[in-house]
Every structure is written in C-alpha cells, then in structure tokens.
Coordinates of C-alpha atoms and ligand atoms in Angstrom, one line a residue:
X1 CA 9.5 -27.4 -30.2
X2 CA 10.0 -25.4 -26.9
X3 CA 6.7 -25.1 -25.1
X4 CA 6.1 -22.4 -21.8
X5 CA 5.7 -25.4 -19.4
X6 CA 8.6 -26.7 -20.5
X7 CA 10.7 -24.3 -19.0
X8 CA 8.6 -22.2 -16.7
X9 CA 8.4 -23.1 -13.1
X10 CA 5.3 -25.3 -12.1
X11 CA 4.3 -23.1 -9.6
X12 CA 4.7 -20.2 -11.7
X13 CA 2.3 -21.8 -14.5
X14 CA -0.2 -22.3 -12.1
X15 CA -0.5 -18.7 -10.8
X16 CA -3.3 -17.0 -12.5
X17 CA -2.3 -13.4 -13.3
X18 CA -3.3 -10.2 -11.2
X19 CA -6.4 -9.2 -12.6
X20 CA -6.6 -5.2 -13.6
X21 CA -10.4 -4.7 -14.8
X22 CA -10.8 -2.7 -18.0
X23 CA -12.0 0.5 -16.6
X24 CA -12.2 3.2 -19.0
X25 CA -15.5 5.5 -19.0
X26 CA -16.4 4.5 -15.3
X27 CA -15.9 5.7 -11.8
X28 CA -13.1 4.6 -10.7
X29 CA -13.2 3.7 -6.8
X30 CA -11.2 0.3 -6.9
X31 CA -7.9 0.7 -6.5
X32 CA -7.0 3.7 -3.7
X33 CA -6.2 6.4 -6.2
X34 CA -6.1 9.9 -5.5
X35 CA -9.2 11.0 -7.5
X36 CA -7.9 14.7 -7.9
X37 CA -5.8 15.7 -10.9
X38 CA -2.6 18.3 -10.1
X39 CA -4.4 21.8 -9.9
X40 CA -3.3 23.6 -13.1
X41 CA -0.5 26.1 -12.5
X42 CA 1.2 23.4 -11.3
X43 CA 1.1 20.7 -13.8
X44 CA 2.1 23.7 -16.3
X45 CA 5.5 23.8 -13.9
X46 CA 5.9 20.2 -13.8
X47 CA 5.7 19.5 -17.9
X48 CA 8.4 22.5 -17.9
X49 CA 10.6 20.5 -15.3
X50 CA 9.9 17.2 -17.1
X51 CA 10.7 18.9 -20.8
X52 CA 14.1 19.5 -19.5
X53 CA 15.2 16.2 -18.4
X54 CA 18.2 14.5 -20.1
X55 CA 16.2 11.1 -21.7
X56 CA 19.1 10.0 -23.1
X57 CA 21.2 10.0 -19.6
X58 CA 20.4 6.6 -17.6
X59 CA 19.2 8.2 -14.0
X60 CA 21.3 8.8 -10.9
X61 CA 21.1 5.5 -8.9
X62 CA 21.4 6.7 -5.3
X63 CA 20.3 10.7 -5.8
X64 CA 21.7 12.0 -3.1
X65 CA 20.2 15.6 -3.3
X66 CA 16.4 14.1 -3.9
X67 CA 17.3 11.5 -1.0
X68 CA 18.1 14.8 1.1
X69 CA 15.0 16.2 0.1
X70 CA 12.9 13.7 0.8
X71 CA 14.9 12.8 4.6
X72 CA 14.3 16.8 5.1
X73 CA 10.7 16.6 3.9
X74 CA 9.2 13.8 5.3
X75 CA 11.1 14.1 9.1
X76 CA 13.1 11.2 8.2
X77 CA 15.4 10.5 11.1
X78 CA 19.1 11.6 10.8
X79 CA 20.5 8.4 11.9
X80 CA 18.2 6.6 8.7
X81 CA 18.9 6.1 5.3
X82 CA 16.2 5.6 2.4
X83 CA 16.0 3.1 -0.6
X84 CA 14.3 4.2 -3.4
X85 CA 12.2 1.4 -5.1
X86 CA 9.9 1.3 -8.1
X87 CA 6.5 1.4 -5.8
X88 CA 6.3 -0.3 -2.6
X89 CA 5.9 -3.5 -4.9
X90 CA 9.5 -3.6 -5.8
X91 CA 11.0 -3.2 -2.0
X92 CA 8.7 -5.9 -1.3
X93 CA 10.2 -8.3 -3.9
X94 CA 13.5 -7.2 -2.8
X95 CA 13.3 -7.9 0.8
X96 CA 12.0 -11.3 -0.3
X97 CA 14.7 -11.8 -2.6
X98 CA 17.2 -10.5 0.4
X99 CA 15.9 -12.4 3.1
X100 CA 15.4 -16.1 0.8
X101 CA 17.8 -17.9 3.0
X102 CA 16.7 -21.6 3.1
X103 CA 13.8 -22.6 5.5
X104 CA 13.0 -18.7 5.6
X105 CA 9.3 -17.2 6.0
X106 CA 7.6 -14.4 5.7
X107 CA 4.7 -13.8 8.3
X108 CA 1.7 -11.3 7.8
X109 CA -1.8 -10.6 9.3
X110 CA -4.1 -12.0 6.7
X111 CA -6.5 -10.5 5.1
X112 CA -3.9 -8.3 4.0
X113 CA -1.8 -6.8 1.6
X114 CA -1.4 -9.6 -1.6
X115 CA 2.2 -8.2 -2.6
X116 CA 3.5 -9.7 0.7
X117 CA 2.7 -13.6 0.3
X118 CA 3.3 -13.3 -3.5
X119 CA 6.8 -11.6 -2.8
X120 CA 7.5 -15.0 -0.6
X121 CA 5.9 -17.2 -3.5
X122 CA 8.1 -15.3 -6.0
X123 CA 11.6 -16.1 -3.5
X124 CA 10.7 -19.6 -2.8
X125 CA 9.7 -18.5 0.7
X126 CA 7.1 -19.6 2.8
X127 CA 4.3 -17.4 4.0
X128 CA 2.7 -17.5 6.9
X129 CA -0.7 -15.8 7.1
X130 CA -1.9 -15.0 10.6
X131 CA -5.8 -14.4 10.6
X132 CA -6.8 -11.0 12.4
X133 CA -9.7 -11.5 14.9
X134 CA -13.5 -11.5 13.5
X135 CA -13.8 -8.0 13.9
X136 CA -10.3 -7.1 11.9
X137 CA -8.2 -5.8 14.7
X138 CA -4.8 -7.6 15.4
X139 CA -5.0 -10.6 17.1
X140 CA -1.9 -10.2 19.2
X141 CA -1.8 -13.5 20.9
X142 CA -2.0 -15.6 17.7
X143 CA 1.2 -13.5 16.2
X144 CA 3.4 -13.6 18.9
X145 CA 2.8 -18.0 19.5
X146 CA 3.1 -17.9 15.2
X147 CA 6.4 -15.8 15.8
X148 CA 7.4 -18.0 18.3
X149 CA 6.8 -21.6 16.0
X150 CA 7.6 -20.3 12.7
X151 CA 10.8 -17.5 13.7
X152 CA 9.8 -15.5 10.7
X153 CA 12.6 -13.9 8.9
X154 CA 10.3 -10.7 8.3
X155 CA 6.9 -9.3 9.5
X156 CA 5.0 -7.5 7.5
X157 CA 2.2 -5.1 9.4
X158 CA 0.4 -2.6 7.1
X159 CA -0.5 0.8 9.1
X160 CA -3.3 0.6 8.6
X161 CA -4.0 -2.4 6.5
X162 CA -5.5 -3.0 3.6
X163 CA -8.2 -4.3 2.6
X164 CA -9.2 -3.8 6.0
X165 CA -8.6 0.1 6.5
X166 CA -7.8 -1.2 10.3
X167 CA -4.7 0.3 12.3
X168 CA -3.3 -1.9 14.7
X169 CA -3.1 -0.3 17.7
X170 CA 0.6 1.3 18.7
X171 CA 1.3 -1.1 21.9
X172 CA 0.1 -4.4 20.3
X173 CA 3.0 -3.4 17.1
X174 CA 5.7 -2.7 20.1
X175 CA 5.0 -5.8 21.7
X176 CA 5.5 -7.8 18.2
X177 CA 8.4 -5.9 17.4
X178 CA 9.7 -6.5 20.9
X179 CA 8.7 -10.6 21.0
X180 CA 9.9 -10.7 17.3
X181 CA 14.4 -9.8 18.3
X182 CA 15.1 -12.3 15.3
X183 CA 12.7 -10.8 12.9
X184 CA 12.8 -7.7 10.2
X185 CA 9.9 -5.9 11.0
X186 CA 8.4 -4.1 7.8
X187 CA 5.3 -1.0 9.0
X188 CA 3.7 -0.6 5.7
X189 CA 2.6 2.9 5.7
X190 CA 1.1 3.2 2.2
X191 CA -1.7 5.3 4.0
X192 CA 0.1 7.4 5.8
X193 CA -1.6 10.4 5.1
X194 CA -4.9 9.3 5.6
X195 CA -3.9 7.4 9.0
X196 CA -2.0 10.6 10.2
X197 CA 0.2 8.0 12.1
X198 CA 3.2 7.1 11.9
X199 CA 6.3 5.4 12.9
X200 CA 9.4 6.9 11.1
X201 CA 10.7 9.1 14.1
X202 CA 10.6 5.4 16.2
X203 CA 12.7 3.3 13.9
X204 CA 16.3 4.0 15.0
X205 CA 14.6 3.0 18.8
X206 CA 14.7 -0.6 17.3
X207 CA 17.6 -2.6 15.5
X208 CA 14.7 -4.4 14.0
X209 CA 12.4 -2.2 12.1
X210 CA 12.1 -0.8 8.6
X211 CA 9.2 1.8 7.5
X212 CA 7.9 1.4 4.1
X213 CA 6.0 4.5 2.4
X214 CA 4.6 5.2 -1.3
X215 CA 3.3 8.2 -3.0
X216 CA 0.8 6.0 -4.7
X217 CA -1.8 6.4 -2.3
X218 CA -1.5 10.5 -2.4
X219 CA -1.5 11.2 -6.2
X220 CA 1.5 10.2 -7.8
X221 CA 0.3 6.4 -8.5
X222 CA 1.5 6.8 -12.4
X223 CA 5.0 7.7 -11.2
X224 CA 5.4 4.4 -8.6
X225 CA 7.9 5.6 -6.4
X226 CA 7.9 3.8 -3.1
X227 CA 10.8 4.1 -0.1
X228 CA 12.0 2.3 2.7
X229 CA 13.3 4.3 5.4
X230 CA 15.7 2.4 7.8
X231 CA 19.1 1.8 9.9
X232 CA 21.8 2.2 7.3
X233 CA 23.0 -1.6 8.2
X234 CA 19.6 -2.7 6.7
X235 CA 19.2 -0.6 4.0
X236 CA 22.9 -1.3 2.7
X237 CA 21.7 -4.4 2.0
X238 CA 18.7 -4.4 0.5
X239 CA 20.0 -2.0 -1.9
X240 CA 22.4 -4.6 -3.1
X241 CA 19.1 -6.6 -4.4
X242 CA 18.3 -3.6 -6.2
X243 CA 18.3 -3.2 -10.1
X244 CA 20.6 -0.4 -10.9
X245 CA 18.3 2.6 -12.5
X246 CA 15.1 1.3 -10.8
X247 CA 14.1 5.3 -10.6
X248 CA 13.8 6.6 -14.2
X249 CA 14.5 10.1 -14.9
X250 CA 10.9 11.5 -14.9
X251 CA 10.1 10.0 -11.9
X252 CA 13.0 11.1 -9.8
X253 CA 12.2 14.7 -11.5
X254 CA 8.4 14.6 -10.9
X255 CA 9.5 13.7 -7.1
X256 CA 11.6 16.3 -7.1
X257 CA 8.8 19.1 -8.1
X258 CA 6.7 17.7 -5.8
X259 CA 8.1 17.2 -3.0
X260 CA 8.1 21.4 -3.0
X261 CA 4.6 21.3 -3.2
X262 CA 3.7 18.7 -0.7
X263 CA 0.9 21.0 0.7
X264 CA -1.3 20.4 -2.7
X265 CA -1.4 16.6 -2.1
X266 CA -1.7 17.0 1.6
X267 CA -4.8 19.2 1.0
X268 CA -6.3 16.6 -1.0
X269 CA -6.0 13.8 1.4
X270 CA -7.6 16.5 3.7
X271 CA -10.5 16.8 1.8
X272 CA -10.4 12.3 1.3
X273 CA -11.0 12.2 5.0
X274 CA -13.7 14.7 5.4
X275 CA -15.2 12.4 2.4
X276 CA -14.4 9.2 4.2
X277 CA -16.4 10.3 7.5
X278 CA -18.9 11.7 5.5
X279 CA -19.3 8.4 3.2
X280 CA -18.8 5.8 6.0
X281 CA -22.2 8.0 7.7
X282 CA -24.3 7.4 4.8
X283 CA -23.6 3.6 3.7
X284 CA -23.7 3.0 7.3
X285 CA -27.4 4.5 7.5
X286 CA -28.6 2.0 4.6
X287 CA -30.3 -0.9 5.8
X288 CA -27.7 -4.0 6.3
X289 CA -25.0 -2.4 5.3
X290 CA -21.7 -2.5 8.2
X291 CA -19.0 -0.5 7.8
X292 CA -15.3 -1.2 9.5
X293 CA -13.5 1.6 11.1
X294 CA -11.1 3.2 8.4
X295 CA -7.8 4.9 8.5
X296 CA -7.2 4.6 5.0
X297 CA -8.9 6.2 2.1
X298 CA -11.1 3.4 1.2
X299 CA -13.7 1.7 3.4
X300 CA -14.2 -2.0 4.2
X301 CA -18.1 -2.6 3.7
X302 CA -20.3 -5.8 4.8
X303 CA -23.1 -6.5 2.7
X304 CA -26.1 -9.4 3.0
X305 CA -24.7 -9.9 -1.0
X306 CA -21.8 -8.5 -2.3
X307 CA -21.8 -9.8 -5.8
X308 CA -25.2 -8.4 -6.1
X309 CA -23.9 -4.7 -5.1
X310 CA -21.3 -5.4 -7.0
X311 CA -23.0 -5.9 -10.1
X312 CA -25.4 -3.3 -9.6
X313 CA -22.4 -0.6 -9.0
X314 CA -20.9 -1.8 -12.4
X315 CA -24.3 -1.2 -13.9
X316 CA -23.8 2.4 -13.0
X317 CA -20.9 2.6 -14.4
X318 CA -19.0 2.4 -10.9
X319 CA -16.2 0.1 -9.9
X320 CA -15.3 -0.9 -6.2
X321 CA -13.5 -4.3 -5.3
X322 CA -15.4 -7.2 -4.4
X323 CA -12.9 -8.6 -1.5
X324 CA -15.5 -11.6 -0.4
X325 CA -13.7 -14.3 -2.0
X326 CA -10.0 -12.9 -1.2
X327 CA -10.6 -14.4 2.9
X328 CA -13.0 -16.0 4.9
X329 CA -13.6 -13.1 7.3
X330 CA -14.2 -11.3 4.4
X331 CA -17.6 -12.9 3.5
X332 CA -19.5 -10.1 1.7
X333 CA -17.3 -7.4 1.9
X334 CA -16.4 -4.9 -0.7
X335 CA -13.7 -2.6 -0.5
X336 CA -14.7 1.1 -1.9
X337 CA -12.0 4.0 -2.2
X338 CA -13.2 7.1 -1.4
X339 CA -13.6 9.4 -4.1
X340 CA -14.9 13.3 -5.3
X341 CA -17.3 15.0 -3.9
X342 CA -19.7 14.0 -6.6
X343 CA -18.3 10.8 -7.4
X344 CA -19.2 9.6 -3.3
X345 CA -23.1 11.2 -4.3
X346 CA -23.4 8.9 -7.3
X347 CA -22.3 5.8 -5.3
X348 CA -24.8 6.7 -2.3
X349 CA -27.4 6.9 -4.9
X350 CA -26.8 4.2 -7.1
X351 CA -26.3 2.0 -3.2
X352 CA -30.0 3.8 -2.3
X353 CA -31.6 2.4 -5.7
X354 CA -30.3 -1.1 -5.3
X355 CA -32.0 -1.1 -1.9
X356 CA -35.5 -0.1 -3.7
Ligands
PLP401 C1 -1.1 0.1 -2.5 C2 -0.3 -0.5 -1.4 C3 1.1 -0.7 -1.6 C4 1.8 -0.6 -3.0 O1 2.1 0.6 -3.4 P1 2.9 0.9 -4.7 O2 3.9 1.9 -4.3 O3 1.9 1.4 -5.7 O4 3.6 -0.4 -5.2 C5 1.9 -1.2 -0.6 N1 1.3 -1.5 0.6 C6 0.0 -1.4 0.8 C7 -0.6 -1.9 2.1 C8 -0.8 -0.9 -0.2 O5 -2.2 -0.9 0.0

C-alpha cells in the first residue's frame, strides 16, 4: 500500500494548508476585495463579450493585442515587456522557480506578504525575512548589512506592504535597489491604486528591477490576472517558467472589456480611500485602539486584545484578519479591509459595542 508520506516531501507534509474561512452570509472585510459589484450596463456588456468566446480554443499564450492594451493603458514603458501570470501568486512561484539556483535566497521585509517565503519554500530556496522597525517602516540599515551577508538572488518590497498598509519611502527603495547590483528586485504594487504611487515609468532606469501589479486588489479578484512589467532580458526568462495557457480565455476577454472601462474601477478605489480616511478617524477615536498609516485599502489596527475583537466582529457576522500570531511586531493587530459605505458603519458600531 502506497501511503501520502511515502512519497510526498517531508517538508511538504508538514505545511499546514492556507486557511480560507468559510464566509458565506457575513461581511466580508478579510481579504482586500473590492466590495463593489460592476455597475449594471456594464456587466450586461461583459456577459455579451464573455458569451462569444471560443471555449473550445485553448487561449492565446502571449496576446499581443491585450499586451498592447494593457502597455498603452497602464503607461507601461516602451522599452518593457509584460508577463502575464495567473495572479501575482503565479509570477511569484515562477521567479522562485527561475531564480532556484543552488545556495540561492530570497529576501523580504517581514511582516510581509506570505506568497514570498512560501514561493522560496516551494523552490527549495531559502528565505530571508528582514524585520521592519517597531513602528513598520523600512528598516534600511538592517536590509542593506542582510543584502550584503546573504547576496539575495531577489528582493521582494511590497508598495505598500501588506499586512502593514506601510509604503517604504521612495529614497530608502533606490538605495536598496542601488546597494543590491547582484539582486532582482521585485516592487510589489498589488495596491497601486490605492497608494497612487508607483514605479513602472522608473524600471528601465535600472537593469535590476521588475514591477509586479494585480487587478485583484481593484475588482477583478475572481478573474486572477496578475503582470510583471520589466526589461525584456528579464521577462524572456521568466516566461520560460511559465505554463503555456496560464491566461484562460474568459480572463484574457474580461481584461480585455475592462481595460476600456478602467475609469469604473478607478472610481471605486476613489471612493475606498475617502472610506479609509474616514474609517482610520473613527477606530482611531475609540479608546485603545492605534491605527498604522495606510496606503492600501485595508488598515493595520493595534488592539489591548485582538482575539477578543476578533470574536466579537465574527459575532456580528463580520470578518477581518487577526494578524497577531502571523509576527512578533504584530502583537494584537488585526488587519481590516475597507469596505461600503454601510458595511464601514456596521463595523464602527459593532467596534463601539465591544467597548461598552
Ligand atoms: C493580494 C496580494 C498579491 C496577490 O495577488 P493575486 O494577484 O490575487 O495573486 C500580491 N502581493 C501582495 C502584496 C498582495 O497583498
């Protein structure tokens, strides 16, 4: 008899799998969604669009008129090319799989994003986590000497970051990517729309940065479509690590209709940052409650007990991340996207009777 742990890899038996929490019926502030739907004249268009697609055709690996689009669309540099991946997730597992040379590592402010480290456990690499100081910015002295020891093969820096919502300020990233002239260094810009930064018009000033983007965070989280936008030299590489029809048809068509209406989804994350000030205000004016700075569209909240919030959120039938146990310098934090109008109400009150 052939058992699992007979063939499996140790270290793969002895992850415990990403938890998704059952969610159906509550408000839904624990994962960074978008919580508006596609206003309706358009999601008539789009079923129209999607109707017409050829299911039984595999999809177009390198679409070069929806790569146009998106270079036109998003100010994507000339000189840079764009890999498609199946969410952000899948570029990070390829760049790990690229870059799993023998010895190699992969380094990253911690607390951060969990896709990075796993992505290294995945490839055999080694990870090196490089804590952020005590109030969450960068701590810029600690990367470069960890840059210096370890002479990462990639860099991850999420702008901003997440779980933290922090964005690492513009001079201490040029000084990494300076320090770092053996490294690949990936700017995470998951939250782009909500950070209004960016760093895709700077990428062909280096030989050593890659920008990495997702419509996740903006709406289209169902769809998981991420891209990498880079010197052609990089990207021709990692696109050899990726699996031939990674994009499926509806995807590359719901892109397609969307990218047209890329003022809908920008108005939205308009409205997510007038809800994020207006949220980060009112936790903030609760008794022992600290709220980080926030770029993204969640915020990063201290609390005397977390589990206890927690709890009493899921009472109300509301859901946030508790982050406490995820890093030390995370004691008592939650993590809470910003939602509706209404939904942001419900949480203030629920967070007001807790307090009572
Ligand atoms: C959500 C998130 C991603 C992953 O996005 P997908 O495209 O949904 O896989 C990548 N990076 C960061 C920092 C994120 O928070």
């Amino acid at each position: 008899m052939t058992m699992p742990w007979d063939v499996i890899r140790t270290d793969i038996l002895a992850i415990t799998s990403y938890p998704v929490p059952h969610a159906e019926g509550f408000i839904k502030l624990d994962a960074m969604e978008n919580p508006y739907a596609l206003p309706l004249p358009l999601s008539d268009q789009l079923g129209e669009r999607i109707a017409q697609v050829a299911l039984n055709r595999y999809p177009l690996p390198r679409p070069r008129q929806l790569l146009d689009k998106l270079k036109c669309v998003m100010h994507i540099p000339d000189d840079c090319d764009v890999l498609l991946g199946n969410g952000s997730d899948e570029l990070i597992n390829l760049i790990a799989t690229a870059c799993a040379k023998p010895g190699a590592k992969i380094l990253a402010p911690v607390p951060g994003f969990v896709m990075y480290s796993m992505s290294a456990k995945l490839a055999h690499i080694e990870f090196v986590g490089v804590p952020l100081n005590v109030d969450l910015t960068l701590d810029v002295g600690a990367m470069l000497r960890a840059i210096a020891v370890y002479q990462p093969a990639v860099i991850y820096l999420s702008y901003p970051n997440n779980p933290t919502g922090t964005l690492f300020c513009d001079s201490d990233i040029e000084r990494i990517v300076r320090a770092a002239n053996r490294s690949l260094i990936v700017i995470d810009e998951a939250y782009q729309l909500f950070a209004q930064r960016t760093w895709i018009s700077r990428v062909s000033e280096f030989d050593n940065v890659v920008v990495m983007r997702t419509v996740s965070k903006i709406g289209l989280a169902g769809i998981r479509l991420g891209y990498l936008v880079g010197l052609p030299v990089w990207i021709s590489e990692f696109d050899k690590v990726r699996p031939p029809y990674n994009i499926n048809v509806l995807t590359q068509a719901t892109v397609d209709f969307m990218l047209d209406h890329l003022d809908v989804l920008e108005m939205q994350a308009a409205e997510t940052r007038a809800q994020r000030a207006r949220l980060a205000l009112e936790i903030k004016a609760l008794p022992n409650f600290h709220v980080f700075p926030s770029s993204a569209n969640f915020l990063l909240v201290r609390v005397v007990d977390a589990t206890e919030v927690f709890n009493a959120l899921l009472r109300a039938w509301i859901l946030i991340k508790n982050v406490s146990k995820m890093h030390p310098l995370l004691v008592e934090c939650l993590r809470i996207t910003v939602g509706t109008s209404d939904e942001n109400t419900q949480l203030i009150a629920t967070l007001k009777n807790t307090l009572l």
